Amino acid sequence: MQIATAAAPPFMKNGYLVACEETRDAVLIDPGDEVTELLDAARAHALQVRHILLTHAHFDHLTGVARAKAALSAPIWLHRDDLFLYEGAAEQGALFGLSVQAPPPVDRFYRIPDSIPFGRYIVDVRHTPGHCPGGVCLAIGRADRTARELFVGDTLFAGSIGRTDLPGGDLGTLLASIQTVLFSYPDDTPVYSGHGPATTIGAERRTNPFLRP
Ligand SMILES: [Zn+2]
Ligand SMILES: [Zn+2]
């Protein structure tokens, strides 16, 4: 599995390009203001981006969706419970004083649990509400193996957790998603968050101050 990451100001939201090293099929996760860099990387490595996968529909995770959709013939995926946020992307941006274009329509809604293959890999889609109602964890690994790497959106960060004061957020729901879904993975499982550095399930289980038993 090959992973490219980029982030751009003002939100420094991480976008990810994840590729199968054998077939060069790939998925693009949460394209935002850094999307041009990720599309350039896809071209440079001759990747076939099969899916545009959204962890949730806060607008900083959507600002590159229109450019990604125009450049790639790939479907846009979202959890249905975040459709109200997706359709309100322009209003979300306005709250931060930013003009955000409405993204193109969602092509497919995740069925939970869902499994989306690309190349020799598979994306297991797990519902992790709490930061927002339709948040998901994208657990990616070889289809013929059980090990996974987690793309968790804004549910869990290195040393922190997602905010729950935005529309549809709920702290108890968020903590339950982390404990029951994310912490069901082994300690050596890599975690890639929507903002900030990567971490592991074990490091967060041991040291995250919001998740101490
Ligand atoms: Zn968010
Ligand atoms: Zn975010």
PDB file of C-alpha atoms and ligand atoms in Angstrom:
ATOM      1  CA  MET A   1       0.000   0.000   0.000  1.00  0.00           C
ATOM      2  CA  GLN A   2       1.368   3.388  -0.987  1.00  0.00           C
ATOM      3  CA  ILE A   3       0.088   6.556   0.681  1.00  0.00           C
ATOM      4  CA  ALA A   4       0.570  10.190  -0.358  1.00  0.00           C
ATOM      5  CA  THR A   5      -0.578  12.942   2.016  1.00  0.00           C
ATOM      6  CA  ALA A   6      -0.960  16.665   1.541  1.00  0.00           C
ATOM      7  CA  ALA A   7      -2.472  19.533   3.525  1.00  0.00           C
ATOM      8  CA  ALA A   8      -3.027  23.203   2.715  1.00  0.00           C
ATOM      9  CA  PRO A   9      -3.855  26.316   4.741  1.00  0.00           C
ATOM     10  CA  PRO A  10      -6.013  27.593   6.349  1.00  0.00           C
ATOM     11  CA  PHE A  11      -7.398  24.321   7.746  1.00  0.00           C
ATOM     12  CA  MET A  12      -4.370  22.049   7.217  1.00  0.00           C
ATOM     13  CA  LYS A  13      -6.822  19.251   6.527  1.00  0.00           C
ATOM     14  CA  ASN A  14      -5.095  16.076   5.363  1.00  0.00           C
ATOM     15  CA  GLY A  15      -6.058  14.639   1.975  1.00  0.00           C
ATOM     16  CA  TYR A  16      -4.845  11.138   1.144  1.00  0.00           C
ATOM     17  CA  LEU A  17      -4.100   9.223  -2.021  1.00  0.00           C
ATOM     18  CA  VAL A  18      -3.894   5.471  -1.335  1.00  0.00           C
ATOM     19  CA  ALA A  19      -2.670   3.151  -4.086  1.00  0.00           C
ATOM     20  CA  CYS A  20      -2.185  -0.540  -4.787  1.00  0.00           C
ATOM     21  CA  GLU A  21       1.501  -0.999  -5.629  1.00  0.00           C
ATOM     22  CA  GLU A  22       0.722  -3.942  -7.941  1.00  0.00           C
ATOM     23  CA  THR A  23      -2.167  -2.704 -10.102  1.00  0.00           C
ATOM     24  CA  ARG A  24      -1.778   1.112  -9.643  1.00  0.00           C
ATOM     25  CA  ASP A  25      -5.468   1.409  -8.750  1.00  0.00           C
ATOM     26  CA  ALA A  26      -6.075   4.045  -6.074  1.00  0.00           C
ATOM     27  CA  VAL A  27      -8.623   5.892  -3.955  1.00  0.00           C
ATOM     28  CA  LEU A  28      -8.660   9.595  -3.052  1.00  0.00           C
ATOM     29  CA  ILE A  29      -9.797  10.424   0.505  1.00  0.00           C
ATOM     30  CA  ASP A  30     -11.251  13.796   1.573  1.00  0.00           C
ATOM     31  CA  PRO A  31      -9.966  16.039  -1.259  1.00  0.00           C
ATOM     32  CA  GLY A  32      -9.771  19.627   0.022  1.00  0.00           C
ATOM     33  CA  ASP A  33      -7.616  22.666  -0.707  1.00  0.00           C
ATOM     34  CA  GLU A  34      -4.594  20.385  -1.298  1.00  0.00           C
ATOM     35  CA  VAL A  35      -6.321  18.456  -4.124  1.00  0.00           C
ATOM     36  CA  THR A  36      -4.085  19.742  -6.938  1.00  0.00           C
ATOM     37  CA  GLU A  37      -1.026  18.275  -5.239  1.00  0.00           C
ATOM     38  CA  LEU A  38      -2.736  14.885  -4.881  1.00  0.00           C
ATOM     39  CA  LEU A  39      -4.013  14.894  -8.480  1.00  0.00           C
ATOM     40  CA  ASP A  40      -0.478  15.736  -9.662  1.00  0.00           C
ATOM     41  CA  ALA A  41       0.870  12.817  -7.602  1.00  0.00           C
ATOM     42  CA  ALA A  42      -1.737  10.480  -9.131  1.00  0.00           C
ATOM     43  CA  ARG A  43      -0.681  11.570 -12.618  1.00  0.00           C
ATOM     44  CA  ALA A  44       3.034  11.361 -11.856  1.00  0.00           C
ATOM     45  CA  HIS A  45       2.654   7.764 -10.667  1.00  0.00           C
ATOM     46  CA  ALA A  46       0.183   6.800 -13.444  1.00  0.00           C
ATOM     47  CA  LEU A  47      -2.464   5.851 -10.876  1.00  0.00           C
ATOM     48  CA  GLN A  48      -6.064   5.028 -11.782  1.00  0.00           C
ATOM     49  CA  VAL A  49      -8.138   6.696  -9.069  1.00  0.00           C
ATOM     50  CA  ARG A  50     -11.272   4.506  -8.784  1.00  0.00           C
ATOM     51  CA  HIS A  51     -13.164   6.208  -5.948  1.00  0.00           C
ATOM     52  CA  ILE A  52     -13.457   9.570  -4.163  1.00  0.00           C
ATOM     53  CA  LEU A  53     -14.155   8.584  -0.546  1.00  0.00           C
ATOM     54  CA  LEU A  54     -15.344  11.069   2.088  1.00  0.00           C
ATOM     55  CA  THR A  55     -14.909  10.378   5.816  1.00  0.00           C
ATOM     56  CA  HIS A  56     -17.548  13.034   6.550  1.00  0.00           C
ATOM     57  CA  ALA A  57     -19.000  16.222   5.062  1.00  0.00           C
ATOM     58  CA  HIS A  58     -17.464  19.159   6.922  1.00  0.00           C
ATOM     59  CA  PHE A  59     -16.600  21.680   4.252  1.00  0.00           C
ATOM     60  CA  ASP A  60     -12.821  21.643   4.790  1.00  0.00           C
ATOM     61  CA  HIS A  61     -12.954  17.980   3.651  1.00  0.00           C
ATOM     62  CA  LEU A  62     -14.967  18.860   0.516  1.00  0.00           C
ATOM     63  CA  THR A  63     -13.396  21.916  -1.087  1.00  0.00           C
ATOM     64  CA  GLY A  64     -11.440  19.760  -3.577  1.00  0.00           C
ATOM     65  CA  VAL A  65     -14.280  17.388  -4.488  1.00  0.00           C
ATOM     66  CA  ALA A  66     -15.399  19.377  -7.569  1.00  0.00           C
ATOM     67  CA  ARG A  67     -11.837  19.528  -8.953  1.00  0.00           C
ATOM     68  CA  ALA A  68     -11.304  15.818  -8.207  1.00  0.00           C
ATOM     69  CA  LYS A  69     -14.579  14.870  -9.886  1.00  0.00           C
ATOM     70  CA  ALA A  70     -13.713  16.961 -12.968  1.00  0.00           C
ATOM     71  CA  ALA A  71     -10.275  15.356 -13.266  1.00  0.00           C
ATOM     72  CA  LEU A  72     -11.236  11.752 -12.499  1.00  0.00           C
ATOM     73  CA  SER A  73     -14.064   9.556 -13.735  1.00  0.00           C
ATOM     74  CA  ALA A  74     -14.661   8.269 -10.223  1.00  0.00           C
ATOM     75  CA  PRO A  75     -17.778   8.164  -8.030  1.00  0.00           C
ATOM     76  CA  ILE A  76     -18.107  10.348  -4.905  1.00  0.00           C
ATOM     77  CA  TRP A  77     -19.018   8.320  -1.796  1.00  0.00           C
ATOM     78  CA  LEU A  78     -20.588   9.626   1.445  1.00  0.00           C
ATOM     79  CA  HIS A  79     -22.605   8.336   4.407  1.00  0.00           C
ATOM     80  CA  ARG A  80     -26.229   9.340   3.947  1.00  0.00           C
ATOM     81  CA  ASP A  81     -26.465  10.808   7.473  1.00  0.00           C
ATOM     82  CA  ASP A  82     -24.038  13.585   6.418  1.00  0.00           C
ATOM     83  CA  LEU A  83     -26.012  14.606   3.330  1.00  0.00           C
ATOM     84  CA  PHE A  84     -27.429  17.656   5.150  1.00  0.00           C
ATOM     85  CA  LEU A  85     -23.872  18.865   5.797  1.00  0.00           C
ATOM     86  CA  TYR A  86     -22.800  18.100   2.220  1.00  0.00           C
ATOM     87  CA  GLU A  87     -25.720  20.029   0.773  1.00  0.00           C
ATOM     88  CA  GLY A  88     -25.008  22.854   3.231  1.00  0.00           C
ATOM     89  CA  ALA A  89     -21.296  23.148   2.353  1.00  0.00           C
ATOM     90  CA  ALA A  90     -21.671  26.761   1.154  1.00  0.00           C
ATOM     91  CA  GLU A  91     -23.436  27.731   4.395  1.00  0.00           C
ATOM     92  CA  GLN A  92     -20.749  25.945   6.463  1.00  0.00           C
ATOM     93  CA  GLY A  93     -18.077  27.985   4.670  1.00  0.00           C
ATOM     94  CA  ALA A  94     -20.003  31.220   5.185  1.00  0.00           C
ATOM     95  CA  LEU A  95     -19.888  30.637   8.966  1.00  0.00           C
ATOM     96  CA  PHE A  96     -16.087  30.852   8.647  1.00  0.00           C
ATOM     97  CA  GLY A  97     -16.298  33.854   6.302  1.00  0.00           C
ATOM     98  CA  LEU A  98     -15.237  31.754   3.288  1.00  0.00           C
ATOM     99  CA  SER A  99     -16.952  31.407  -0.062  1.00  0.00           C
ATOM    100  CA  VAL A 100     -17.293  27.674  -0.754  1.00  0.00           C
ATOM    101  CA  GLN A 101     -18.779  26.325  -3.975  1.00  0.00           C
ATOM    102  CA  ALA A 102     -21.470  23.666  -3.671  1.00  0.00           C
ATOM    103  CA  PRO A 103     -19.822  20.299  -4.443  1.00  0.00           C
ATOM    104  CA  PRO A 104     -21.167  18.052  -7.238  1.00  0.00           C
ATOM    105  CA  PRO A 105     -23.831  15.497  -6.256  1.00  0.00           C
ATOM    106  CA  VAL A 106     -22.947  12.409  -4.236  1.00  0.00           C
ATOM    107  CA  ASP A 107     -22.824   9.349  -6.516  1.00  0.00           C
ATOM    108  CA  ARG A 108     -23.049   6.568  -3.930  1.00  0.00           C
ATOM    109  CA  PHE A 109     -23.988   6.245  -0.286  1.00  0.00           C
ATOM    110  CA  TYR A 110     -22.046   3.778   1.874  1.00  0.00           C
ATOM    111  CA  ARG A 111     -24.003   0.757   3.014  1.00  0.00           C
ATOM    112  CA  ILE A 112     -22.795  -0.118   6.510  1.00  0.00           C
ATOM    113  CA  PRO A 113     -20.770  -2.257   6.723  1.00  0.00           C
ATOM    114  CA  ASP A 114     -19.518  -1.727   3.163  1.00  0.00           C
ATOM    115  CA  SER A 115     -16.491  -3.112   1.330  1.00  0.00           C
ATOM    116  CA  ILE A 116     -15.086  -1.226  -1.632  1.00  0.00           C
ATOM    117  CA  PRO A 117     -12.298  -2.982  -3.569  1.00  0.00           C
ATOM    118  CA  PHE A 118      -9.467  -1.338  -5.506  1.00  0.00           C
ATOM    119  CA  GLY A 119      -6.582  -3.340  -6.957  1.00  0.00           C
ATOM    120  CA  ARG A 120      -5.520  -6.012  -4.438  1.00  0.00           C
ATOM    121  CA  TYR A 121      -6.901  -3.889  -1.579  1.00  0.00           C
ATOM    122  CA  ILE A 122     -10.240  -3.376   0.084  1.00  0.00           C
ATOM    123  CA  VAL A 123     -11.806  -0.479   1.999  1.00  0.00           C
ATOM    124  CA  ASP A 124     -13.951  -1.637   4.926  1.00  0.00           C
ATOM    125  CA  VAL A 125     -16.354   1.185   5.774  1.00  0.00           C
ATOM    126  CA  ARG A 126     -17.325   1.436   9.456  1.00  0.00           C
ATOM    127  CA  HIS A 127     -19.833   3.967  10.824  1.00  0.00           C
ATOM    128  CA  THR A 128     -18.231   6.191  13.510  1.00  0.00           C
ATOM    129  CA  PRO A 129     -20.742   8.970  14.336  1.00  0.00           C
ATOM    130  CA  GLY A 130     -20.186  11.577  17.047  1.00  0.00           C
ATOM    131  CA  HIS A 131     -18.083  14.299  15.377  1.00  0.00           C
ATOM    132  CA  CYS A 132     -21.006  14.401  12.940  1.00  0.00           C
ATOM    133  CA  PRO A 133     -23.839  11.927  12.232  1.00  0.00           C
ATOM    134  CA  GLY A 134     -22.407  10.366   9.066  1.00  0.00           C
ATOM    135  CA  GLY A 135     -18.748  10.053  10.031  1.00  0.00           C
ATOM    136  CA  VAL A 136     -17.031   6.854   8.890  1.00  0.00           C
ATOM    137  CA  CYS A 137     -13.707   5.102   9.398  1.00  0.00           C
ATOM    138  CA  LEU A 138     -12.153   3.818   6.169  1.00  0.00           C
ATOM    139  CA  ALA A 139     -10.148   0.693   7.104  1.00  0.00           C
ATOM    140  CA  ILE A 140      -7.857  -0.212   4.209  1.00  0.00           C
ATOM    141  CA  GLY A 141      -5.722  -3.299   3.718  1.00  0.00           C
ATOM    142  CA  ARG A 142      -4.924  -6.204   1.399  1.00  0.00           C
ATOM    143  CA  ALA A 143      -8.095  -8.078   0.531  1.00  0.00           C
ATOM    144  CA  ASP A 144      -6.331 -11.386   1.311  1.00  0.00           C
ATOM    145  CA  ARG A 145      -5.111 -10.279   4.752  1.00  0.00           C
ATOM    146  CA  THR A 146      -6.721  -8.986   7.957  1.00  0.00           C
ATOM    147  CA  ALA A 147      -4.323  -6.080   8.755  1.00  0.00           C
ATOM    148  CA  ARG A 148      -5.846  -2.639   8.167  1.00  0.00           C
ATOM    149  CA  GLU A 149      -4.761   1.000   8.205  1.00  0.00           C
ATOM    150  CA  LEU A 150      -7.400   3.446   9.423  1.00  0.00           C
ATOM    151  CA  PHE A 151      -8.413   6.744   7.819  1.00  0.00           C
ATOM    152  CA  VAL A 152     -10.537   8.158  10.616  1.00  0.00           C
ATOM    153  CA  GLY A 153     -11.441  11.675   9.471  1.00  0.00           C
ATOM    154  CA  ASP A 154     -11.952  13.959  12.482  1.00  0.00           C
ATOM    155  CA  THR A 155     -13.068  11.224  14.901  1.00  0.00           C
ATOM    156  CA  LEU A 156      -9.636  10.663  16.508  1.00  0.00           C
ATOM    157  CA  PHE A 157      -6.395  12.658  16.448  1.00  0.00           C
ATOM    158  CA  ALA A 158      -2.927  12.044  17.870  1.00  0.00           C
ATOM    159  CA  GLY A 159      -3.512  12.996  21.511  1.00  0.00           C
ATOM    160  CA  SER A 160      -6.998  14.391  20.958  1.00  0.00           C
ATOM    161  CA  ILE A 161     -10.516  13.665  19.723  1.00  0.00           C
ATOM    162  CA  GLY A 162     -12.895  15.362  17.307  1.00  0.00           C
ATOM    163  CA  ARG A 163     -14.946  18.377  18.367  1.00  0.00           C
ATOM    164  CA  THR A 164     -18.613  17.685  19.057  1.00  0.00           C
ATOM    165  CA  ASP A 165     -20.021  21.233  19.228  1.00  0.00           C
ATOM    166  CA  LEU A 166     -20.941  21.439  15.521  1.00  0.00           C
ATOM    167  CA  PRO A 167     -24.414  20.477  14.178  1.00  0.00           C
ATOM    168  CA  GLY A 168     -25.117  16.786  14.769  1.00  0.00           C
ATOM    169  CA  GLY A 169     -22.114  16.310  17.068  1.00  0.00           C
ATOM    170  CA  ASP A 170     -22.384  14.324  20.322  1.00  0.00           C
ATOM    171  CA  LEU A 171     -19.562  13.553  22.766  1.00  0.00           C
ATOM    172  CA  GLY A 172     -20.984  10.304  24.177  1.00  0.00           C
ATOM    173  CA  THR A 173     -21.576   8.987  20.650  1.00  0.00           C
ATOM    174  CA  LEU A 174     -18.036   9.962  19.619  1.00  0.00           C
ATOM    175  CA  LEU A 175     -16.427   8.198  22.589  1.00  0.00           C
ATOM    176  CA  ALA A 176     -18.527   5.079  21.921  1.00  0.00           C
ATOM    177  CA  SER A 177     -17.438   5.067  18.242  1.00  0.00           C
ATOM    178  CA  ILE A 178     -13.780   5.261  19.266  1.00  0.00           C
ATOM    179  CA  GLN A 179     -14.059   2.573  21.959  1.00  0.00           C
ATOM    180  CA  THR A 180     -16.196   0.083  20.041  1.00  0.00           C
ATOM    181  CA  VAL A 181     -15.080   0.586  16.422  1.00  0.00           C
ATOM    182  CA  LEU A 182     -11.576   2.089  16.353  1.00  0.00           C
ATOM    183  CA  PHE A 183     -10.257   0.347  19.473  1.00  0.00           C
ATOM    184  CA  SER A 184     -11.404  -3.021  18.077  1.00  0.00           C
ATOM    185  CA  TYR A 185      -8.264  -2.897  15.891  1.00  0.00           C
ATOM    186  CA  PRO A 186      -4.862  -4.141  17.158  1.00  0.00           C
ATOM    187  CA  ASP A 187      -2.364  -1.775  18.805  1.00  0.00           C
ATOM    188  CA  ASP A 188      -0.019  -1.695  15.793  1.00  0.00           C
ATOM    189  CA  THR A 189      -2.777  -0.410  13.467  1.00  0.00           C
ATOM    190  CA  PRO A 190      -1.756   2.902  11.814  1.00  0.00           C
ATOM    191  CA  VAL A 191      -4.212   5.802  12.165  1.00  0.00           C
ATOM    192  CA  TYR A 192      -4.379   8.663   9.646  1.00  0.00           C
ATOM    193  CA  SER A 193      -6.423  11.618  10.888  1.00  0.00           C
ATOM    194  CA  GLY A 194      -8.130  14.487   9.131  1.00  0.00           C
ATOM    195  CA  HIS A 195      -5.715  16.973  10.713  1.00  0.00           C
ATOM    196  CA  GLY A 196      -2.236  16.598  12.210  1.00  0.00           C
ATOM    197  CA  PRO A 197       0.227  13.699  12.312  1.00  0.00           C
ATOM    198  CA  ALA A 198      -0.407   9.980  11.980  1.00  0.00           C
ATOM    199  CA  THR A 199      -0.589   7.807  15.102  1.00  0.00           C
ATOM    200  CA  THR A 200      -1.449   4.229  16.051  1.00  0.00           C
ATOM    201  CA  ILE A 201      -4.344   2.621  17.885  1.00  0.00           C
ATOM    202  CA  GLY A 202      -1.938   1.454  20.637  1.00  0.00           C
ATOM    203  CA  ALA A 203      -0.484   4.930  21.219  1.00  0.00           C
ATOM    204  CA  GLU A 204      -3.953   6.454  21.560  1.00  0.00           C
ATOM    205  CA  ARG A 205      -5.230   3.604  23.732  1.00  0.00           C
ATOM    206  CA  ARG A 206      -2.273   4.157  26.110  1.00  0.00           C
ATOM    207  CA  THR A 207      -1.779   7.928  26.124  1.00  0.00           C
ATOM    208  CA  ASN A 208      -4.774   9.848  24.702  1.00  0.00           C
ATOM    209  CA  PRO A 209      -5.979  12.001  27.643  1.00  0.00           C
ATOM    210  CA  PHE A 210      -9.596  11.939  26.419  1.00  0.00           C
ATOM    211  CA  LEU A 211      -9.716   8.138  26.343  1.00  0.00           C
ATOM    212  CA  ARG A 212      -8.130   7.041  29.609  1.00  0.00           C
ATOM    213  CA  PRO A 213     -10.211   4.286  31.250  1.00  0.00           C
TER     214      PRO A 213
HETATM  215 ZN    ZN B   1     -14.855  17.606  10.629  1.00  0.00          ZN
HETATM  216 ZN    ZN B   2     -11.719  18.603   9.497  1.00  0.00          ZN
END
